[in-house]
Amino acid sequence: MGMQQKKEKEKDPSSFSYQFPDGDRRLAFSRQPSFLYPSPSPSPSPSPSPNPLMQRSHSFTRSDSKDSTPILLMLAALRAVANGSRPIKRLALMISLNVAYSMIELLIGLFTARVGLVSDAFHLTFGCGILTFSLFTMGISRRKPDETYTYGYKRLEVLAAFTNALFLLFLSFSLAVEALHAFMQDESEHKHYLIVSAVTNLLVNLLGVWFFRSYARVNIVYWKPEDMNYHSVCLHVLADSIRSAGLILASWFLTLGVENAEVLCLGIVSVAVFMLVLPLFKATGSILLQIAPSNIHPSAFNKCSRQIAGLEEVLEVSQARFWELVPGYSIGSISVQVKNGVNEDPILQHVNGLYNDLGIQDLTVQIDYR
């Protein structure tokens, strides 16, 4: 009986002991809630709290939750694709066309013993896998936050864009290696049969460029996570189009008797793809590494810290950390040590106002008395 009462006490969030040090207070400021599910055990309060900005709650994750299992996530993504927006349906059409074409190319390459066709078919299949992941994230990122993913699934869009950028950088490197191999071995002639494959692939990818043409900008400003994902899809089909155009141009130059035409064309394509993808790779990698928001200059954070430290009641400002969860949503936390007995409300309002003006939507302030 004693063990059962102990287990029930452990499961009760109200009986959880936080064991904060004396004088420790943590207050959170947010322009929008980070998760939107009801409290598991609401308890009526006899009187309103004198400080509504402060809340202490014990959040927990249920191990038996079935809302985030891979099968249900896949079903949710398929439903989102079926009922999704125009870009989602267009991407699904693009993937279907590329898969059908890569399968036909693979079969022709196997029956005719053409290694180049088989290699190109595998390249297209791998690219379709990357685009499928982008499509999956477009559907699943619409899910609301839950007990497991309290910030939601929006960052999956950033991860998909980073994966696309990484694949395209690898494509750029492989094209450079292929150009070097053609220069050393002089094996350009045996690839003339790829001209039909390159033309067909170019037509399919130009359709994708037309679908996502509004994101075909070099210096794009990412206001939302889906902007990154759509831009990565556009760069993916654009890079494949440039690659196919390079092969067609190389074959035409070879018929004109131009020496090292394939080396020249593939080298130019390799550099062009690298220059197009590098900004996206830097932007997505920065968010995944949780560096400070790129739209806020570091001197602005230092200025805010100096203004807070200049208050008469403040003794020290430390552990100031700021990062972007996704484009357009910045998070921060800061620790402020104040004198014993002072009223912390004006200090909290001042700190919150300073960082909200900078664009920090979700700020957590820890007050320590000393």
mmCIF file of C-alpha atoms in Angstrom:
data_model
loop_
_atom_site.group_PDB
_atom_site.id
_atom_site.type_symbol
_atom_site.label_atom_id
_atom_site.label_comp_id
_atom_site.label_asym_id
_atom_site.label_seq_id
_atom_site.Cartn_x
_atom_site.Cartn_y
_atom_site.Cartn_z
ATOM 1 C CA MET A 1 0.000 0.000 0.000
ATOM 2 C CA GLY A 2 2.882 2.367 0.806
ATOM 3 C CA MET A 3 4.564 1.686 -2.557
ATOM 4 C CA GLN A 4 1.291 2.401 -4.421
ATOM 5 C CA GLN A 5 0.870 5.742 -2.633
ATOM 6 C CA LYS A 6 4.486 6.614 -3.465
ATOM 7 C CA LYS A 7 3.968 5.846 -7.188
ATOM 8 C CA GLU A 8 0.763 7.922 -7.274
ATOM 9 C CA LYS A 9 2.619 10.800 -5.666
ATOM 10 C CA GLU A 10 5.376 10.599 -8.268
ATOM 11 C CA LYS A 11 2.843 10.687 -11.118
ATOM 12 C CA ASP A 12 1.097 13.755 -9.663
ATOM 13 C CA PRO A 13 2.683 16.875 -11.184
ATOM 14 C CA SER A 14 1.541 19.012 -8.225
ATOM 15 C CA SER A 15 3.652 16.925 -5.847
ATOM 16 C CA PHE A 16 6.857 17.345 -7.885
ATOM 17 C CA SER A 17 9.660 19.091 -5.993
ATOM 18 C CA TYR A 18 11.640 21.539 -8.103
ATOM 19 C CA GLN A 19 14.304 22.093 -5.429
ATOM 20 C CA PHE A 20 15.123 25.610 -6.631
ATOM 21 C CA PRO A 21 17.717 27.481 -4.533
ATOM 22 C CA ASP A 22 16.472 30.167 -2.186
ATOM 23 C CA GLY A 23 15.882 33.432 -4.004
ATOM 24 C CA ASP A 24 15.632 31.791 -7.422
ATOM 25 C CA ARG A 25 12.814 32.938 -9.651
ATOM 26 C CA ARG A 26 12.289 32.074 -13.285
ATOM 27 C CA LEU A 27 9.849 34.104 -15.325
ATOM 28 C CA ALA A 28 8.988 33.599 -18.964
ATOM 29 C CA PHE A 29 7.801 36.210 -21.425
ATOM 30 C CA SER A 30 6.335 35.136 -24.741
ATOM 31 C CA ARG A 31 4.422 36.849 -27.522
ATOM 32 C CA GLN A 32 2.856 33.522 -28.440
ATOM 33 C CA PRO A 33 2.592 30.211 -26.587
ATOM 34 C CA SER A 34 5.285 27.658 -27.337
ATOM 35 C CA PHE A 35 2.859 24.785 -26.957
ATOM 36 C CA LEU A 36 -0.889 24.646 -27.162
ATOM 37 C CA TYR A 37 -2.196 21.682 -25.221
ATOM 38 C CA PRO A 38 -4.210 21.841 -22.011
ATOM 39 C CA SER A 39 -2.693 21.161 -18.639
ATOM 40 C CA PRO A 40 -3.003 17.475 -17.632
ATOM 41 C CA SER A 41 -4.276 18.237 -14.140
ATOM 42 C CA PRO A 42 -5.844 21.707 -13.875
ATOM 43 C CA SER A 43 -6.472 22.847 -10.327
ATOM 44 C CA PRO A 44 -8.754 25.777 -9.487
ATOM 45 C CA SER A 45 -7.007 28.706 -7.872
ATOM 46 C CA PRO A 46 -8.775 30.378 -4.913
ATOM 47 C CA SER A 47 -7.381 33.800 -5.811
ATOM 48 C CA PRO A 48 -5.611 35.310 -8.785
ATOM 49 C CA SER A 49 -1.846 35.375 -8.664
ATOM 50 C CA PRO A 50 -0.376 38.799 -7.764
ATOM 51 C CA ASN A 51 2.184 38.339 -10.540
ATOM 52 C CA PRO A 52 0.501 36.851 -13.622
ATOM 53 C CA LEU A 53 3.787 36.892 -15.548
ATOM 54 C CA MET A 54 5.241 34.169 -13.384
ATOM 55 C CA GLN A 55 4.238 30.563 -13.786
ATOM 56 C CA ARG A 56 5.885 27.425 -12.444
ATOM 57 C CA SER A 57 4.741 24.154 -13.912
ATOM 58 C CA HIS A 58 6.151 20.681 -14.195
ATOM 59 C CA SER A 59 5.988 19.495 -17.812
ATOM 60 C CA PHE A 60 6.352 15.825 -18.561
ATOM 61 C CA THR A 61 6.365 13.468 -21.529
ATOM 62 C CA ARG A 62 4.165 10.407 -21.561
ATOM 63 C CA SER A 63 6.125 7.454 -22.834
ATOM 64 C CA ASP A 64 2.960 5.749 -23.960
ATOM 65 C CA SER A 65 1.851 8.641 -26.183
ATOM 66 C CA LYS A 66 0.940 7.409 -29.657
ATOM 67 C CA ASP A 67 0.558 10.810 -31.337
ATOM 68 C CA SER A 68 4.125 10.874 -32.684
ATOM 69 C CA THR A 69 4.709 7.312 -33.835
ATOM 70 C CA PRO A 70 6.339 7.047 -37.290
ATOM 71 C CA ILE A 71 3.286 5.363 -38.850
ATOM 72 C CA LEU A 72 0.894 8.062 -37.658
ATOM 73 C CA LEU A 73 3.319 10.769 -38.743
ATOM 74 C CA MET A 74 3.446 9.234 -42.215
ATOM 75 C CA LEU A 75 -0.361 9.066 -42.372
ATOM 76 C CA ALA A 76 -0.590 12.673 -41.235
ATOM 77 C CA ALA A 77 1.886 13.688 -43.934
ATOM 78 C CA LEU A 78 -0.102 11.830 -46.616
ATOM 79 C CA ARG A 79 -3.310 13.533 -45.497
ATOM 80 C CA ALA A 80 -1.559 16.889 -45.585
ATOM 81 C CA VAL A 81 -0.332 16.198 -49.125
ATOM 82 C CA ALA A 82 -3.801 15.182 -50.286
ATOM 83 C CA ASN A 83 -5.399 18.263 -48.701
ATOM 84 C CA GLY A 84 -2.362 20.510 -48.951
ATOM 85 C CA SER A 85 -1.597 23.763 -50.695
ATOM 86 C CA ARG A 86 -0.618 24.200 -54.321
ATOM 87 C CA PRO A 87 3.190 23.978 -53.716
ATOM 88 C CA ILE A 88 2.751 20.657 -51.906
ATOM 89 C CA LYS A 89 0.695 19.158 -54.720
ATOM 90 C CA ARG A 90 3.126 20.480 -57.314
ATOM 91 C CA LEU A 91 6.061 18.912 -55.517
ATOM 92 C CA ALA A 92 4.184 15.597 -55.320
ATOM 93 C CA LEU A 93 3.655 15.762 -59.087
ATOM 94 C CA MET A 94 7.339 16.551 -59.639
ATOM 95 C CA ILE A 95 8.440 13.571 -57.559
ATOM 96 C CA SER A 96 6.035 11.251 -59.398
ATOM 97 C CA LEU A 97 7.377 12.332 -62.805
ATOM 98 C CA ASN A 98 10.995 11.937 -61.707
ATOM 99 C CA VAL A 99 10.383 8.504 -60.193
ATOM 100 C CA ALA A 100 8.646 7.276 -63.347
ATOM 101 C CA TYR A 101 11.413 8.626 -65.557
ATOM 102 C CA SER A 102 14.218 7.207 -63.381
ATOM 103 C CA MET A 103 12.608 3.746 -63.420
ATOM 104 C CA ILE A 104 12.329 3.814 -67.240
ATOM 105 C CA GLU A 105 15.934 4.989 -67.518
ATOM 106 C CA LEU A 106 17.117 2.263 -65.148
ATOM 107 C CA LEU A 107 15.349 -0.480 -67.129
ATOM 108 C CA ILE A 108 16.728 0.795 -70.446
ATOM 109 C CA GLY A 109 20.215 1.018 -68.969
ATOM 110 C CA LEU A 110 20.054 -2.548 -67.635
ATOM 111 C CA PHE A 111 18.759 -4.062 -70.892
ATOM 112 C CA THR A 112 21.221 -2.144 -73.086
ATOM 113 C CA ALA A 113 24.166 -2.484 -70.676
ATOM 114 C CA ARG A 114 24.647 1.293 -70.530
ATOM 115 C CA VAL A 115 26.421 2.111 -67.279
ATOM 116 C CA GLY A 116 25.875 5.836 -67.751
ATOM 117 C CA LEU A 117 22.094 5.428 -67.859
ATOM 118 C CA VAL A 118 22.090 3.225 -64.772
ATOM 119 C CA SER A 119 24.272 5.717 -62.896
ATOM 120 C CA ASP A 120 22.041 8.627 -63.899
ATOM 121 C CA ALA A 121 18.934 6.671 -62.837
ATOM 122 C CA PHE A 122 20.393 6.079 -59.374
ATOM 123 C CA HIS A 123 21.283 9.764 -59.124
ATOM 124 C CA LEU A 124 17.687 10.728 -59.955
ATOM 125 C CA THR A 125 16.312 8.176 -57.490
ATOM 126 C CA PHE A 126 18.466 9.530 -54.673
ATOM 127 C CA GLY A 127 17.375 13.068 -55.564
ATOM 128 C CA CYS A 128 13.739 11.947 -55.454
ATOM 129 C CA GLY A 129 14.354 10.626 -51.946
ATOM 130 C CA ILE A 130 15.599 14.042 -50.838
ATOM 131 C CA LEU A 131 12.586 15.750 -52.417
ATOM 132 C CA THR A 132 10.280 13.219 -50.752
ATOM 133 C CA PHE A 133 11.728 14.187 -47.383
ATOM 134 C CA SER A 134 10.994 17.845 -48.216
ATOM 135 C CA LEU A 135 7.431 16.870 -49.134
ATOM 136 C CA PHE A 136 7.074 14.913 -45.887
ATOM 137 C CA THR A 137 8.220 17.905 -43.817
ATOM 138 C CA MET A 138 5.801 20.218 -45.642
ATOM 139 C CA GLY A 139 2.959 18.017 -44.477
ATOM 140 C CA ILE A 140 4.120 17.146 -40.983
ATOM 141 C CA SER A 141 5.232 20.674 -40.023
ATOM 142 C CA ARG A 142 1.582 21.751 -39.936
ATOM 143 C CA ARG A 143 0.965 19.614 -36.861
ATOM 144 C CA LYS A 144 0.334 21.465 -33.631
ATOM 145 C CA PRO A 145 2.808 21.260 -30.737
ATOM 146 C CA ASP A 146 2.291 18.391 -28.314
ATOM 147 C CA GLU A 147 3.754 17.025 -25.089
ATOM 148 C CA THR A 148 6.796 15.579 -26.882
ATOM 149 C CA TYR A 149 7.570 18.398 -29.332
ATOM 150 C CA THR A 150 6.600 21.434 -27.271
ATOM 151 C CA TYR A 151 7.849 23.868 -29.916
ATOM 152 C CA GLY A 152 6.078 22.042 -32.721
ATOM 153 C CA TYR A 153 7.438 20.521 -35.925
ATOM 154 C CA LYS A 154 8.339 23.681 -37.831
ATOM 155 C CA ARG A 155 12.074 23.062 -37.583
ATOM 156 C CA LEU A 156 11.684 19.996 -39.788
ATOM 157 C CA GLU A 157 11.403 22.433 -42.696
ATOM 158 C CA VAL A 158 14.828 23.850 -41.825
ATOM 159 C CA LEU A 159 16.270 20.340 -41.564
ATOM 160 C CA ALA A 160 14.827 19.421 -44.986
ATOM 161 C CA ALA A 161 16.334 22.549 -46.543
ATOM 162 C CA PHE A 162 19.715 21.742 -44.962
ATOM 163 C CA THR A 163 19.535 18.173 -46.311
ATOM 164 C CA ASN A 164 18.743 19.484 -49.786
ATOM 165 C CA ALA A 165 21.640 21.933 -49.627
ATOM 166 C CA LEU A 166 24.014 19.204 -48.471
ATOM 167 C CA PHE A 167 22.938 16.955 -51.342
ATOM 168 C CA LEU A 168 23.490 19.750 -53.872
ATOM 169 C CA LEU A 169 26.947 20.484 -52.496
ATOM 170 C CA PHE A 170 27.762 16.807 -52.934
ATOM 171 C CA LEU A 171 26.401 17.057 -56.494
ATOM 172 C CA SER A 172 28.701 19.996 -57.162
ATOM 173 C CA PHE A 173 31.684 18.036 -55.861
ATOM 174 C CA SER A 174 30.772 14.956 -57.939
ATOM 175 C CA LEU A 175 30.479 17.076 -61.100
ATOM 176 C CA ALA A 176 33.928 18.523 -60.453
ATOM 177 C CA VAL A 177 35.337 15.002 -60.016
ATOM 178 C CA GLU A 178 33.593 13.863 -63.201
ATOM 179 C CA ALA A 179 35.087 16.797 -65.121
ATOM 180 C CA LEU A 180 38.558 15.985 -63.795
ATOM 181 C CA HIS A 181 38.138 12.322 -64.728
ATOM 182 C CA ALA A 182 37.051 13.266 -68.265
ATOM 183 C CA PHE A 183 40.093 15.518 -68.593
ATOM 184 C CA MET A 184 42.541 12.832 -67.458
ATOM 185 C CA GLN A 185 41.018 9.864 -69.324
ATOM 186 C CA ASP A 186 39.526 11.648 -72.347
ATOM 187 C CA GLU A 187 36.373 9.516 -72.213
ATOM 188 C CA SER A 188 33.912 12.117 -73.440
ATOM 189 C CA GLU A 189 32.884 10.310 -76.594
ATOM 190 C CA HIS A 190 31.238 7.330 -74.942
ATOM 191 C CA LYS A 191 28.668 9.563 -73.230
ATOM 192 C CA HIS A 192 26.981 10.860 -76.381
ATOM 193 C CA TYR A 193 24.021 8.529 -75.844
ATOM 194 C CA LEU A 194 23.154 10.472 -72.677
ATOM 195 C CA ILE A 195 21.906 13.369 -74.808
ATOM 196 C CA VAL A 196 18.341 11.945 -74.950
ATOM 197 C CA SER A 197 18.350 11.326 -71.222
ATOM 198 C CA ALA A 198 19.631 14.835 -70.525
ATOM 199 C CA VAL A 199 16.971 16.447 -72.734
ATOM 200 C CA THR A 200 14.142 14.519 -71.071
ATOM 201 C CA ASN A 201 15.493 15.261 -67.607
ATOM 202 C CA LEU A 202 15.826 18.941 -68.488
ATOM 203 C CA LEU A 203 12.178 19.163 -69.567
ATOM 204 C CA VAL A 204 10.962 17.531 -66.357
ATOM 205 C CA ASN A 205 13.085 19.777 -64.142
ATOM 206 C CA LEU A 206 12.137 22.932 -66.037
ATOM 207 C CA LEU A 207 8.552 22.141 -65.050
ATOM 208 C CA GLY A 208 9.687 22.141 -61.418
ATOM 209 C CA VAL A 209 11.538 25.436 -61.912
ATOM 210 C CA TRP A 210 8.313 26.919 -63.245
ATOM 211 C CA PHE A 211 6.350 25.598 -60.261
ATOM 212 C CA PHE A 212 8.735 27.162 -57.705
ATOM 213 C CA ARG A 213 9.913 30.139 -59.752
ATOM 214 C CA SER A 214 8.848 32.648 -57.076
ATOM 215 C CA TYR A 215 11.609 31.267 -54.808
ATOM 216 C CA ALA A 216 14.335 31.364 -57.480
ATOM 217 C CA ARG A 217 16.240 34.238 -55.899
ATOM 218 C CA VAL A 218 19.850 34.324 -54.755
ATOM 219 C CA ASN A 219 19.570 36.801 -51.871
ATOM 220 C CA ILE A 220 16.287 35.556 -50.496
ATOM 221 C CA VAL A 221 15.024 36.717 -47.094
ATOM 222 C CA TYR A 222 13.573 33.895 -45.028
ATOM 223 C CA TRP A 223 10.590 35.089 -43.031
ATOM 224 C CA LYS A 224 9.124 31.634 -42.363
ATOM 225 C CA PRO A 225 10.564 28.088 -42.202
ATOM 226 C CA GLU A 226 8.617 27.020 -45.284
ATOM 227 C CA ASP A 227 10.471 29.704 -47.255
ATOM 228 C CA MET A 228 13.693 27.780 -46.687
ATOM 229 C CA ASN A 229 12.143 24.478 -47.711
ATOM 230 C CA TYR A 230 10.543 25.868 -50.880
ATOM 231 C CA HIS A 231 13.780 27.629 -51.807
ATOM 232 C CA SER A 232 15.739 24.397 -51.361
ATOM 233 C CA VAL A 233 13.309 22.537 -53.647
ATOM 234 C CA CYS A 234 13.658 25.283 -56.252
ATOM 235 C CA LEU A 235 17.465 25.095 -56.052
ATOM 236 C CA HIS A 236 17.295 21.300 -56.330
ATOM 237 C CA VAL A 237 15.359 21.286 -59.607
ATOM 238 C CA LEU A 238 17.343 24.280 -60.869
ATOM 239 C CA ALA A 239 20.656 22.520 -60.198
ATOM 240 C CA ASP A 240 19.427 19.399 -62.008
ATOM 241 C CA SER A 241 18.324 21.576 -64.921
ATOM 242 C CA ILE A 242 21.744 23.251 -65.092
ATOM 243 C CA ARG A 243 23.413 19.845 -64.976
ATOM 244 C CA SER A 244 21.277 18.523 -67.849
ATOM 245 C CA ALA A 245 21.853 21.705 -69.848
ATOM 246 C CA GLY A 246 25.587 21.345 -69.306
ATOM 247 C CA LEU A 247 25.576 17.787 -70.646
ATOM 248 C CA ILE A 248 23.538 18.841 -73.690
ATOM 249 C CA LEU A 249 25.864 21.753 -74.366
ATOM 250 C CA ALA A 250 28.940 19.526 -73.961
ATOM 251 C CA SER A 251 27.548 16.996 -76.439
ATOM 252 C CA TRP A 252 26.827 19.744 -78.953
ATOM 253 C CA PHE A 253 30.351 21.164 -78.580
ATOM 254 C CA LEU A 254 31.804 17.690 -79.103
ATOM 255 C CA THR A 255 29.942 17.341 -82.401
ATOM 256 C CA LEU A 256 31.545 20.636 -83.435
ATOM 257 C CA GLY A 257 34.977 19.268 -82.631
ATOM 258 C CA VAL A 258 35.655 21.384 -79.536
ATOM 259 C CA GLU A 259 38.263 19.687 -77.356
ATOM 260 C CA ASN A 260 37.650 19.206 -73.625
ATOM 261 C CA ALA A 261 34.069 20.459 -74.048
ATOM 262 C CA GLU A 262 32.744 18.194 -71.312
ATOM 263 C CA VAL A 263 35.467 19.284 -68.911
ATOM 264 C CA LEU A 264 34.609 22.938 -69.498
ATOM 265 C CA CYS A 265 30.830 22.530 -69.231
ATOM 266 C CA LEU A 266 30.861 20.303 -66.153
ATOM 267 C CA GLY A 267 33.349 22.598 -64.459
ATOM 268 C CA ILE A 268 31.124 25.627 -65.049
ATOM 269 C CA VAL A 269 28.052 23.712 -63.828
ATOM 270 C CA SER A 270 29.911 22.584 -60.697
ATOM 271 C CA VAL A 271 30.890 26.146 -59.785
ATOM 272 C CA ALA A 272 27.390 27.498 -60.563
ATOM 273 C CA VAL A 273 25.647 24.910 -58.347
ATOM 274 C CA PHE A 274 28.108 25.537 -55.518
ATOM 275 C CA MET A 275 27.585 29.314 -55.611
ATOM 276 C CA LEU A 276 23.791 28.939 -55.723
ATOM 277 C CA VAL A 277 23.553 26.526 -52.795
ATOM 278 C CA LEU A 278 26.169 27.965 -50.425
ATOM 279 C CA PRO A 279 23.957 30.794 -49.010
ATOM 280 C CA LEU A 280 21.161 28.332 -48.204
ATOM 281 C CA PHE A 281 23.631 25.919 -46.603
ATOM 282 C CA LYS A 282 24.988 28.686 -44.361
ATOM 283 C CA ALA A 283 21.524 29.936 -43.375
ATOM 284 C CA THR A 284 20.085 26.517 -42.487
ATOM 285 C CA GLY A 285 23.284 25.370 -40.760
ATOM 286 C CA SER A 286 23.309 28.506 -38.621
ATOM 287 C CA ILE A 287 19.778 27.864 -37.369
ATOM 288 C CA LEU A 288 20.468 24.191 -36.629
ATOM 289 C CA LEU A 289 23.625 25.189 -34.721
ATOM 290 C CA GLN A 290 21.523 27.712 -32.749
ATOM 291 C CA ILE A 291 23.735 30.718 -33.318
ATOM 292 C CA ALA A 292 22.473 34.195 -32.460
ATOM 293 C CA PRO A 293 19.721 35.554 -34.741
ATOM 294 C CA SER A 294 21.307 36.815 -37.936
ATOM 295 C CA ASN A 295 18.914 39.758 -38.237
ATOM 296 C CA ILE A 296 20.133 41.238 -34.924
ATOM 297 C CA HIS A 297 23.628 42.708 -34.706
ATOM 298 C CA PRO A 298 25.758 41.405 -31.778
ATOM 299 C CA SER A 299 26.332 44.978 -30.604
ATOM 300 C CA ALA A 300 22.584 45.289 -29.957
ATOM 301 C CA PHE A 301 22.713 42.404 -27.461
ATOM 302 C CA ASN A 302 25.732 43.957 -25.758
ATOM 303 C CA LYS A 303 23.944 47.290 -25.525
ATOM 304 C CA CYS A 304 20.926 45.677 -23.861
ATOM 305 C CA SER A 305 23.152 43.886 -21.352
ATOM 306 C CA ARG A 306 24.902 47.154 -20.474
ATOM 307 C CA GLN A 307 21.570 48.927 -19.995
ATOM 308 C CA ILE A 308 20.344 46.202 -17.649
ATOM 309 C CA ALA A 309 23.621 46.110 -15.706
ATOM 310 C CA GLY A 310 23.457 49.906 -15.332
ATOM 311 C CA LEU A 311 20.308 49.714 -13.212
ATOM 312 C CA GLU A 312 20.884 50.542 -9.566
ATOM 313 C CA GLU A 313 19.205 47.388 -8.263
ATOM 314 C CA VAL A 314 21.096 45.025 -10.620
ATOM 315 C CA LEU A 315 24.381 43.481 -9.481
ATOM 316 C CA GLU A 316 25.256 41.257 -12.454
ATOM 317 C CA VAL A 317 23.905 40.116 -15.823
ATOM 318 C CA SER A 318 25.026 36.685 -17.050
ATOM 319 C CA GLN A 319 24.105 33.653 -19.197
ATOM 320 C CA ALA A 320 22.538 35.743 -21.960
ATOM 321 C CA ARG A 321 21.715 33.247 -24.722
ATOM 322 C CA PHE A 322 19.719 33.934 -27.890
ATOM 323 C CA TRP A 323 18.959 31.800 -30.936
ATOM 324 C CA GLU A 324 16.441 31.261 -33.727
ATOM 325 C CA LEU A 325 14.130 28.288 -33.477
ATOM 326 C CA VAL A 326 12.994 28.886 -37.062
ATOM 327 C CA PRO A 327 13.167 31.963 -39.287
ATOM 328 C CA GLY A 328 10.956 34.610 -37.763
ATOM 329 C CA TYR A 329 10.889 33.138 -34.244
ATOM 330 C CA SER A 330 13.729 34.036 -31.843
ATOM 331 C CA ILE A 331 14.189 32.714 -28.310
ATOM 332 C CA GLY A 332 16.332 34.020 -25.466
ATOM 333 C CA SER A 333 17.192 33.476 -21.810
ATOM 334 C CA ILE A 334 19.091 35.676 -19.384
ATOM 335 C CA SER A 335 20.083 35.589 -15.705
ATOM 336 C CA VAL A 336 19.929 38.780 -13.636
ATOM 337 C CA GLN A 337 21.280 39.056 -10.085
ATOM 338 C CA VAL A 338 19.657 41.791 -7.987
ATOM 339 C CA LYS A 339 19.979 43.111 -4.450
ATOM 340 C CA ASN A 340 18.020 41.468 -1.667
ATOM 341 C CA GLY A 341 14.645 42.978 -0.930
ATOM 342 C CA VAL A 342 14.145 44.923 -4.174
ATOM 343 C CA ASN A 343 10.968 44.706 -6.223
ATOM 344 C CA GLU A 344 11.815 42.731 -9.333
ATOM 345 C CA ASP A 345 8.701 43.677 -11.361
ATOM 346 C CA PRO A 346 10.076 46.944 -12.813
ATOM 347 C CA ILE A 347 13.333 45.171 -13.692
ATOM 348 C CA LEU A 348 11.481 42.354 -15.440
ATOM 349 C CA GLN A 349 9.344 44.773 -17.409
ATOM 350 C CA HIS A 350 12.440 46.724 -18.439
ATOM 351 C CA VAL A 351 14.324 43.597 -19.550
ATOM 352 C CA ASN A 352 11.331 42.270 -21.449
ATOM 353 C CA GLY A 353 10.799 45.586 -23.219
ATOM 354 C CA LEU A 354 14.438 45.852 -24.314
ATOM 355 C CA TYR A 355 14.605 42.419 -25.910
ATOM 356 C CA ASN A 356 11.114 42.556 -27.383
ATOM 357 C CA ASP A 357 12.166 45.677 -29.233
ATOM 358 C CA LEU A 358 15.054 43.668 -30.701
ATOM 359 C CA GLY A 359 12.689 40.977 -31.995
ATOM 360 C CA ILE A 360 12.990 38.277 -29.297
ATOM 361 C CA GLN A 361 9.524 36.691 -29.168
ATOM 362 C CA ASP A 362 10.165 34.185 -26.354
ATOM 363 C CA LEU A 363 12.270 35.425 -23.410
ATOM 364 C CA THR A 364 12.977 33.678 -20.105
ATOM 365 C CA VAL A 365 14.422 35.799 -17.288
ATOM 366 C CA GLN A 366 15.950 34.228 -14.180
ATOM 367 C CA ILE A 367 16.077 36.514 -11.125
ATOM 368 C CA ASP A 368 18.600 35.698 -8.363
ATOM 369 C CA TYR A 369 18.838 37.628 -5.105
ATOM 370 C CA ARG A 370 22.213 38.279 -3.557
#
